[in-house]
mmCIF file of C-alpha atoms in Angstrom:
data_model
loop_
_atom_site.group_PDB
_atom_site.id
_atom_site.type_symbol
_atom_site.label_atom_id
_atom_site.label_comp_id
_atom_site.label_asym_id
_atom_site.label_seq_id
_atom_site.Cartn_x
_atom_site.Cartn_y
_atom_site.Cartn_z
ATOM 1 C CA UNK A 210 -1.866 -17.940 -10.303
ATOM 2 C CA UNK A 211 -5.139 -18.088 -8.683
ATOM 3 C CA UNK A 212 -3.575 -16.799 -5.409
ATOM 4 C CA UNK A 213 -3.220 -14.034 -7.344
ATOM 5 C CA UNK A 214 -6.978 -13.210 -8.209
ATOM 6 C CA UNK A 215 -8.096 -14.553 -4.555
ATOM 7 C CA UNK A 216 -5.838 -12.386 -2.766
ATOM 8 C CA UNK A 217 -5.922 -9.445 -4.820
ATOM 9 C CA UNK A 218 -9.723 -9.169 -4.110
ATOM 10 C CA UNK A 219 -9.803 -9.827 -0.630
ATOM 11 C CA UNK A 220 -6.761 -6.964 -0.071
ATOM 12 C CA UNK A 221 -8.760 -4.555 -2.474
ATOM 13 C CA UNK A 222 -12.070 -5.232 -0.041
ATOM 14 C CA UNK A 223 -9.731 -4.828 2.848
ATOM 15 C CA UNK A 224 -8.534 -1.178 1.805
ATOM 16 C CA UNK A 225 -12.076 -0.553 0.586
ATOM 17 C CA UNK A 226 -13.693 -1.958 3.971
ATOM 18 C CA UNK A 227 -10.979 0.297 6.369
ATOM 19 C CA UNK A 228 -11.646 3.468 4.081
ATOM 20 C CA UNK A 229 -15.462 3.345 4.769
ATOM 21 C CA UNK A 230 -14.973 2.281 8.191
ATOM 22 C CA UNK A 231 -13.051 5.510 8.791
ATOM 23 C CA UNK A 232 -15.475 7.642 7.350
ATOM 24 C CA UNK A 233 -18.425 6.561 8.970
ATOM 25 C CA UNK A 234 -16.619 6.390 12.317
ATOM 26 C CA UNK A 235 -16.028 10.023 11.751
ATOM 27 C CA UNK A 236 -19.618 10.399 10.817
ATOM 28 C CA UNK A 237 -21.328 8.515 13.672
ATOM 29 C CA UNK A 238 -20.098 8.086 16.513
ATOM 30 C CA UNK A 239 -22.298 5.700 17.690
ATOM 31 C CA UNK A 240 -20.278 3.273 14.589
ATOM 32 C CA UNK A 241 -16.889 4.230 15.971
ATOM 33 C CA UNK A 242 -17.824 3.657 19.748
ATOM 34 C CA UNK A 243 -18.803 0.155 18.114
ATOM 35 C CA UNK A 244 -15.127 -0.338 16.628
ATOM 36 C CA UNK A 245 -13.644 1.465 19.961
ATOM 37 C CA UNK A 246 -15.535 -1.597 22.079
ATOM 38 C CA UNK A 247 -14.408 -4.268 20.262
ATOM 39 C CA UNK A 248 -11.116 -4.241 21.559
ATOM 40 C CA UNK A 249 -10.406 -0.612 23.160
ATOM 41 C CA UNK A 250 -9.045 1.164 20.734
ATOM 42 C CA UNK A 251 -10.933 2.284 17.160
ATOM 43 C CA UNK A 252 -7.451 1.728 15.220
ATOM 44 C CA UNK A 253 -6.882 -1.453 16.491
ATOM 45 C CA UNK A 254 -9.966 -2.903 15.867
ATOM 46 C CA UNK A 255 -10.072 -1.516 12.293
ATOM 47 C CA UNK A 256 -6.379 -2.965 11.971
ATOM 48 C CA UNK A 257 -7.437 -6.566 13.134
ATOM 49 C CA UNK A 258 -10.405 -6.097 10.827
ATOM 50 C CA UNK A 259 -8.366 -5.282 8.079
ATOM 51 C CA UNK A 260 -6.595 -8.503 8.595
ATOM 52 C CA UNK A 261 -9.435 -10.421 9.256
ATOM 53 C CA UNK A 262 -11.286 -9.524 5.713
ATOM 54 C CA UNK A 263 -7.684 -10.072 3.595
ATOM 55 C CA UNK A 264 -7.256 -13.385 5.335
ATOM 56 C CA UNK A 265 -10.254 -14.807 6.085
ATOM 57 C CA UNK A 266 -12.221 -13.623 2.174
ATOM 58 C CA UNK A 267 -9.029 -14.364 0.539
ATOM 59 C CA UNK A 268 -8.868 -18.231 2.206
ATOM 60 C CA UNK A 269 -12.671 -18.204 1.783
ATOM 61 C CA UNK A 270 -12.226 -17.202 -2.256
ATOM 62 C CA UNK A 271 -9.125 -19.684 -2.543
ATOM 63 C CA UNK A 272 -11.481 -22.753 -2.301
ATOM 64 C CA UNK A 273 -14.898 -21.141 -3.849
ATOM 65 C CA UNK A 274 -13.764 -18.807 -6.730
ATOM 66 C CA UNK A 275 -12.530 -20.068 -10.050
ATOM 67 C CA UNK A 276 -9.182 -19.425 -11.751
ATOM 68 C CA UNK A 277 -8.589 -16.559 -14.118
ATOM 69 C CA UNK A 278 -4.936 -16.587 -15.156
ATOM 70 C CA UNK A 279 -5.845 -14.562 -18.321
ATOM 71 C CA UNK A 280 -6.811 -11.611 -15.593
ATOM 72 C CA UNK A 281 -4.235 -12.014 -13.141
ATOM 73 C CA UNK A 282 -2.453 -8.736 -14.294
ATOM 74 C CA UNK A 283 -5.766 -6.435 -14.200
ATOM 75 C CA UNK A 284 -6.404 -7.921 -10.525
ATOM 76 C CA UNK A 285 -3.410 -6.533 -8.909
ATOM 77 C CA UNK A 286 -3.729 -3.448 -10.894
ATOM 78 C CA UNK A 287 -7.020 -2.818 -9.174
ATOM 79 C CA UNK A 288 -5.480 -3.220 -5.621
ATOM 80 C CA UNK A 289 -2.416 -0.781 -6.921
ATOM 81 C CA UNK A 290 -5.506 2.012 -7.896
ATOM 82 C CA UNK A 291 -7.343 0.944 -4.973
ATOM 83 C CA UNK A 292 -4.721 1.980 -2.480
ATOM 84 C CA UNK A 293 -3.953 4.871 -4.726
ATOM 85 C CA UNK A 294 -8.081 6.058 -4.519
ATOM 86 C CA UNK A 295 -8.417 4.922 -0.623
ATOM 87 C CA UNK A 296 -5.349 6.842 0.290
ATOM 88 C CA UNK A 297 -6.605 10.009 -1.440
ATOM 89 C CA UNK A 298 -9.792 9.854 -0.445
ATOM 90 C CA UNK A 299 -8.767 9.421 3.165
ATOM 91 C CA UNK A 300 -6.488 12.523 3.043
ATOM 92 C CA UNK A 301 -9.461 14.762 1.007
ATOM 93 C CA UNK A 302 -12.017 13.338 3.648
ATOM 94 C CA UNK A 303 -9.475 14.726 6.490
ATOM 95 C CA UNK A 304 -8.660 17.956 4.996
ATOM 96 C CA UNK A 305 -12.241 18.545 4.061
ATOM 97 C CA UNK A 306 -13.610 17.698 8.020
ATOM 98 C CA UNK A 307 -10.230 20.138 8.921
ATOM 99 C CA UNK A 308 -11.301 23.255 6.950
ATOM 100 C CA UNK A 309 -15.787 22.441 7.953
ATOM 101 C CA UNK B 84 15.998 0.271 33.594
ATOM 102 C CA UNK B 85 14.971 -2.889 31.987
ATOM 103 C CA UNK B 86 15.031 -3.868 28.300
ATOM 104 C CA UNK B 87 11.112 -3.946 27.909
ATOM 105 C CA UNK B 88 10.870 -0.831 29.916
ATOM 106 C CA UNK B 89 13.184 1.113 27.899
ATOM 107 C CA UNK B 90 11.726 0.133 24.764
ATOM 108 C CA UNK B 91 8.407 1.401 25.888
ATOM 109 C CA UNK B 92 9.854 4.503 26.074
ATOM 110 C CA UNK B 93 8.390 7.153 23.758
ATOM 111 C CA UNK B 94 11.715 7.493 21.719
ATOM 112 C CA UNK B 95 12.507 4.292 21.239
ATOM 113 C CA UNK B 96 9.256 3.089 20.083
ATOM 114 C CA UNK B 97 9.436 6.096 17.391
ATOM 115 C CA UNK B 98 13.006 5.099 16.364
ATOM 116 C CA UNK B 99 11.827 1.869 16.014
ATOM 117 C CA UNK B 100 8.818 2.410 14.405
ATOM 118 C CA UNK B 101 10.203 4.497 12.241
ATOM 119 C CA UNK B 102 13.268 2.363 11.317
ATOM 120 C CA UNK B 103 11.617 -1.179 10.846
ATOM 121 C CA UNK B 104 9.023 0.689 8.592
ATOM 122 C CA UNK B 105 11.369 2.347 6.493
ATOM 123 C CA UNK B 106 13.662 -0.647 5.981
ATOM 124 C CA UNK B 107 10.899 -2.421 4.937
ATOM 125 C CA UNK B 108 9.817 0.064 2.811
ATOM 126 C CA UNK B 109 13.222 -0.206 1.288
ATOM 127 C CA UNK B 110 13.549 -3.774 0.635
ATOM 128 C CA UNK B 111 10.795 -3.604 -2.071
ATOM 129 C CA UNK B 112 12.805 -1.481 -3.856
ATOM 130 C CA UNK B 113 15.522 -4.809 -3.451
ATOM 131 C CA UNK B 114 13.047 -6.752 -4.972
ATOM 132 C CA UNK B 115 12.336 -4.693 -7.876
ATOM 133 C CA UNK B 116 15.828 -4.942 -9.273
ATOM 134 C CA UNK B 117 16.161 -8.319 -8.559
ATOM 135 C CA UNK B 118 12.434 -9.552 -9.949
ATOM 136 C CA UNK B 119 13.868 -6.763 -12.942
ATOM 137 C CA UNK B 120 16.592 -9.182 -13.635
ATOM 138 C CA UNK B 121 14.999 -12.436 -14.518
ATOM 139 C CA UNK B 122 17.038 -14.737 -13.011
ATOM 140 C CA UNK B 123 15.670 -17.906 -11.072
ATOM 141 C CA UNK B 124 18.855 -16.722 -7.998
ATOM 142 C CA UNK B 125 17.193 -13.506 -8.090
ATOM 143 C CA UNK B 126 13.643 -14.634 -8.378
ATOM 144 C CA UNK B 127 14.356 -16.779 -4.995
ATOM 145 C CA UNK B 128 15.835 -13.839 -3.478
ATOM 146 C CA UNK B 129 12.790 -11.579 -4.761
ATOM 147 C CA UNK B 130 10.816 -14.179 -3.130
ATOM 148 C CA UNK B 131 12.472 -14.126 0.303
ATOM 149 C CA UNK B 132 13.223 -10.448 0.589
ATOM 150 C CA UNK B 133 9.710 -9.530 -0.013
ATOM 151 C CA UNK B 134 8.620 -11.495 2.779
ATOM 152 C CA UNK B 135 11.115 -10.211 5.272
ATOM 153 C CA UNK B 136 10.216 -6.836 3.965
ATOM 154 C CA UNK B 137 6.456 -7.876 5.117
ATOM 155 C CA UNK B 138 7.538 -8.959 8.862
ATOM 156 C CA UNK B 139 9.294 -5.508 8.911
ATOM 157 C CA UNK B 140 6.262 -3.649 7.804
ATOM 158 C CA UNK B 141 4.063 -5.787 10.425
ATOM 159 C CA UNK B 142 6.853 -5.627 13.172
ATOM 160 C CA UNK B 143 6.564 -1.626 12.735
ATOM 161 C CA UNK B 144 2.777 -1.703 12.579
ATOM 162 C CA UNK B 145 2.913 -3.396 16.039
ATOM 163 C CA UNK B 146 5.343 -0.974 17.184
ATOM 164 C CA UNK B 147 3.423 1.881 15.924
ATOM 165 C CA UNK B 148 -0.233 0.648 17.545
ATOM 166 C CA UNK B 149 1.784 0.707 20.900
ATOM 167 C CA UNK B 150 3.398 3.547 20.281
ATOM 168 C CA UNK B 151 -0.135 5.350 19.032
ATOM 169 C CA UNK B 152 -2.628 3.858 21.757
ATOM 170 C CA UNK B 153 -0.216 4.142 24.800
ATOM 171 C CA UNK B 154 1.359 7.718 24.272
ATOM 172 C CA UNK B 155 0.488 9.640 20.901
ATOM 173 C CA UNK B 156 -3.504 10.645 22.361
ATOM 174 C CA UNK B 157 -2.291 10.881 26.207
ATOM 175 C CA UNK B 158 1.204 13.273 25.027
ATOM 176 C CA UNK B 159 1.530 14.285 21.611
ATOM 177 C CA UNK B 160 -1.979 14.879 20.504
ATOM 178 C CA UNK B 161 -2.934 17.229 23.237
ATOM 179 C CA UNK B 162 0.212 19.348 22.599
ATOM 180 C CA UNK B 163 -0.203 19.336 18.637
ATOM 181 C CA UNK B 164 -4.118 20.181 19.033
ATOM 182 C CA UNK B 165 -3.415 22.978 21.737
ATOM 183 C CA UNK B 166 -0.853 25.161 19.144
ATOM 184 C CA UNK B 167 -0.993 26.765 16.074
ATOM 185 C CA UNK B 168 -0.465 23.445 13.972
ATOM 186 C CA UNK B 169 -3.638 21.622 15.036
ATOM 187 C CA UNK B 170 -4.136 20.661 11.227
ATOM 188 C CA UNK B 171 -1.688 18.751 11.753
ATOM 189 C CA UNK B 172 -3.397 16.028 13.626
ATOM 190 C CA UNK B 173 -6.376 16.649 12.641
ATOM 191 C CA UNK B 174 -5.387 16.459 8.169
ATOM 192 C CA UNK B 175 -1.443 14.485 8.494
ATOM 193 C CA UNK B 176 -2.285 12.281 11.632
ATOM 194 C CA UNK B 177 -5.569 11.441 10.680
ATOM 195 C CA UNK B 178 -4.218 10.123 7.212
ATOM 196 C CA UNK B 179 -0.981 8.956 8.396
ATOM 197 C CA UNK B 180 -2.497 6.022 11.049
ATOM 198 C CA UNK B 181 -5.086 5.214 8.282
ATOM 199 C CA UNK B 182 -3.167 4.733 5.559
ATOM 200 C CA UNK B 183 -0.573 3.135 7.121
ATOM 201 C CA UNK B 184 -2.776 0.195 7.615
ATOM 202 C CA UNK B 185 -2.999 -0.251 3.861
ATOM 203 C CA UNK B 186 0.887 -0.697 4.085
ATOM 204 C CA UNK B 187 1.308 -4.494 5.315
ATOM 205 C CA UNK B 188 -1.779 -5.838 3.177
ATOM 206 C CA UNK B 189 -0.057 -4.714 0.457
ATOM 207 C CA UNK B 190 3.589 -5.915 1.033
ATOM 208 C CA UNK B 191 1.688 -9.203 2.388
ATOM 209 C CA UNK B 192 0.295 -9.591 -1.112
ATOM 210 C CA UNK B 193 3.042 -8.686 -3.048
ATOM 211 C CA UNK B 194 4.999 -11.410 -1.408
ATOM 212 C CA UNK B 195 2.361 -13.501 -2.122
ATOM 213 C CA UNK B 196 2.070 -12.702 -6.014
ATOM 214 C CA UNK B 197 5.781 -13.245 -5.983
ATOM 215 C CA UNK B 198 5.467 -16.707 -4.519
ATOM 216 C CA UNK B 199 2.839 -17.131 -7.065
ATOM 217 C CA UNK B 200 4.979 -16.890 -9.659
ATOM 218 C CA UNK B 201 7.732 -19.674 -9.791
ATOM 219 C CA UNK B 202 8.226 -19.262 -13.496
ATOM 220 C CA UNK B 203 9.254 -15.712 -13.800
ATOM 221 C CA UNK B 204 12.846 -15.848 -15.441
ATOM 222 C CA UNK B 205 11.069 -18.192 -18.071
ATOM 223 C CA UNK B 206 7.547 -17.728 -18.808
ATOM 224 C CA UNK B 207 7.022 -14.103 -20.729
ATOM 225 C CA UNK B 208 3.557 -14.247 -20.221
ATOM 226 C CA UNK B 209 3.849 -12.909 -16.525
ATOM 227 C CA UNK B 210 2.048 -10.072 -15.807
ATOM 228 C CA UNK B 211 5.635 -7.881 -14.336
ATOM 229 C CA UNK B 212 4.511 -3.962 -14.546
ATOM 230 C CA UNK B 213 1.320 -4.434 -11.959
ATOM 231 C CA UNK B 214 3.890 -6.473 -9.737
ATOM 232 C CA UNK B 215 6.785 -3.625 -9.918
ATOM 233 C CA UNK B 216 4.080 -0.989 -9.552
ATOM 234 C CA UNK B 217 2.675 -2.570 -6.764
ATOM 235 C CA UNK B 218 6.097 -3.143 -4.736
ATOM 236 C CA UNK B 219 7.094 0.448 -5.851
ATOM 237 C CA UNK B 220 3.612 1.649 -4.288
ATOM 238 C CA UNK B 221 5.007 0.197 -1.085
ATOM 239 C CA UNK B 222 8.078 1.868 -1.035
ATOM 240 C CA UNK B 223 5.685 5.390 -2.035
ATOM 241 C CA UNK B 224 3.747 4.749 0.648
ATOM 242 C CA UNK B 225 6.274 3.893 3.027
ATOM 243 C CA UNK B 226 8.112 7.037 2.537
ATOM 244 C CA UNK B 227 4.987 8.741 2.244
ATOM 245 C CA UNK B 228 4.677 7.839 5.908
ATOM 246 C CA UNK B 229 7.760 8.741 7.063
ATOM 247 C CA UNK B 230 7.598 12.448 5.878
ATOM 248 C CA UNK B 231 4.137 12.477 7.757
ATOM 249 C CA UNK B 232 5.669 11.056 10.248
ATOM 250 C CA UNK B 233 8.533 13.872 10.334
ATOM 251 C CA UNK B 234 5.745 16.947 9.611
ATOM 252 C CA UNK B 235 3.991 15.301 13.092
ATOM 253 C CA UNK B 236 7.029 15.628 14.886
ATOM 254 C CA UNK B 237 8.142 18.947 13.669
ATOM 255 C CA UNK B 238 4.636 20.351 14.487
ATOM 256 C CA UNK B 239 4.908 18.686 18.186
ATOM 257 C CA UNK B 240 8.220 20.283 18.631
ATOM 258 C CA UNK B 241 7.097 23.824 16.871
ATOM 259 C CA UNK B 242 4.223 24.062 19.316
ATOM 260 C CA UNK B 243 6.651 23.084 22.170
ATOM 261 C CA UNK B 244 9.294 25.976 21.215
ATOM 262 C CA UNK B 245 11.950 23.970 20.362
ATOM 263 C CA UNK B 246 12.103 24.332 16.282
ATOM 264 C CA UNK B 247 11.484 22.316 13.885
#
């Protein structure tokens, strides 16, 4: 059960991380010339990132974060609204930069 | 024409794309009825169908970054951006290729929670509506994808004069 709470975290920071990542690219483009130079392509790098932060913070949290089987439920309800928020938020930021 | 060079064709990699996602997409909804019947044969299968639903979602993530960095800005985006539907890219694209990342963390994690949970037919204390919500938010997004996916091509074909 404590996969549950690691993993749950580190995919809601993921989703959180690649949101804000998008924005600011679209707001500096000195930030998205950053993510373009890492390996050539802004998306790509923001998809290995993505990756990177559920992996790597989830095996991180795995070994460092205690177990909280009681709260396994309300964890994986916060990815299910975080996806639900970063999605929206992505499509208002886009329609929003469409219509300015 | 060889096998890799015909796959790197700009059809193909759509139809692929496009089918490994949605398969995957649709395998969540498999393990929704079988996690919904509590049975440990159903529970394995949950566990095993999830996971193959993952490598789907990744396989067409791969496909799709090929697919997106090799010919979307060099053929599609310039037509889409020089017609009428330049929203298009700019509001559907834009979404679509960001979203769409969200799409394998989440599957990845549901299989995960799933393989978390070796106890499910038995133990009522498992926490089952965030784990069918969160495989049913897969399949939402999924499909959510593929009608951007269809409102891209539509537009690219609009602006090209041959329908939609």
């Amino acid at each position: 059960m404590k996969n549950i709470k690691v993993f749950s975290i580190s995919a809601m920071a993921s989703i959180v991380a690649i949101t804000v990542f998008t924005i600011i690219g679209e707001l500096a483009a000195p930030f998205k010339d950053a993510l373009k130079a890492m390996t050539g392509h802004h998306w790509i790098s923001k998809s290995i990132l993505a990756v990177v932060i559920f992996l790597v913070l989830g095996l991180i949290l795995k070994y460092t974060a205690k177990a909280n089987n009681e709260a396994s439920g309300k964890y994986i309800w916060g990815v299910f609204w975080t996806a639900i928020i970063g999605s929206i938020v992505l499509l208002l930021y886009f329609i929003i930069h469409a219509i300015a | 024409m060889g096998f890799i060079e015909a796959l790197q064709e700009l059809r193909w990699l759509v139809v692929l794309h496009a089918a490994a996602g949605e398969l995957g997409a649709l395998l969540f909804l498999w393990v929704i009825i079988e996690l919904k019947n509590r049975r440990e044969t159903g529970y394995l299968r949950a566990k095993w169908v999830s996971f193959s639903g993952f490598i789907l979602l990744f396989i067409s993530w791969f496909i799709s970054a090929t697919y997106y960095t090799r010919h979307y800005g060099n053929v599609v985006k310039p037509v889409i951006k020089g017609g009428d539907f330049a929203w298009v890219h700019g509001v559907i694209m834009e979404t679509k290729e960001h979203v769409f990342i969200f799409i394998p963390i989440l599957a990845l994690l549901t299989f995960l929670i799933i393989a978390s949970l070796p106890d499910w037919s038995t133990d009522d204390k498992i926490p089952r509506k965030p784990v069918y919500a969160l495989s049913a938010l897969v399949i939402i997004l999924g499909f959510g994808m593929v009608s951007f996916g269809y409102i891209i091509s539509a537009a690219a074909r609009a602006t090209l004069g041959g329908g939609v």
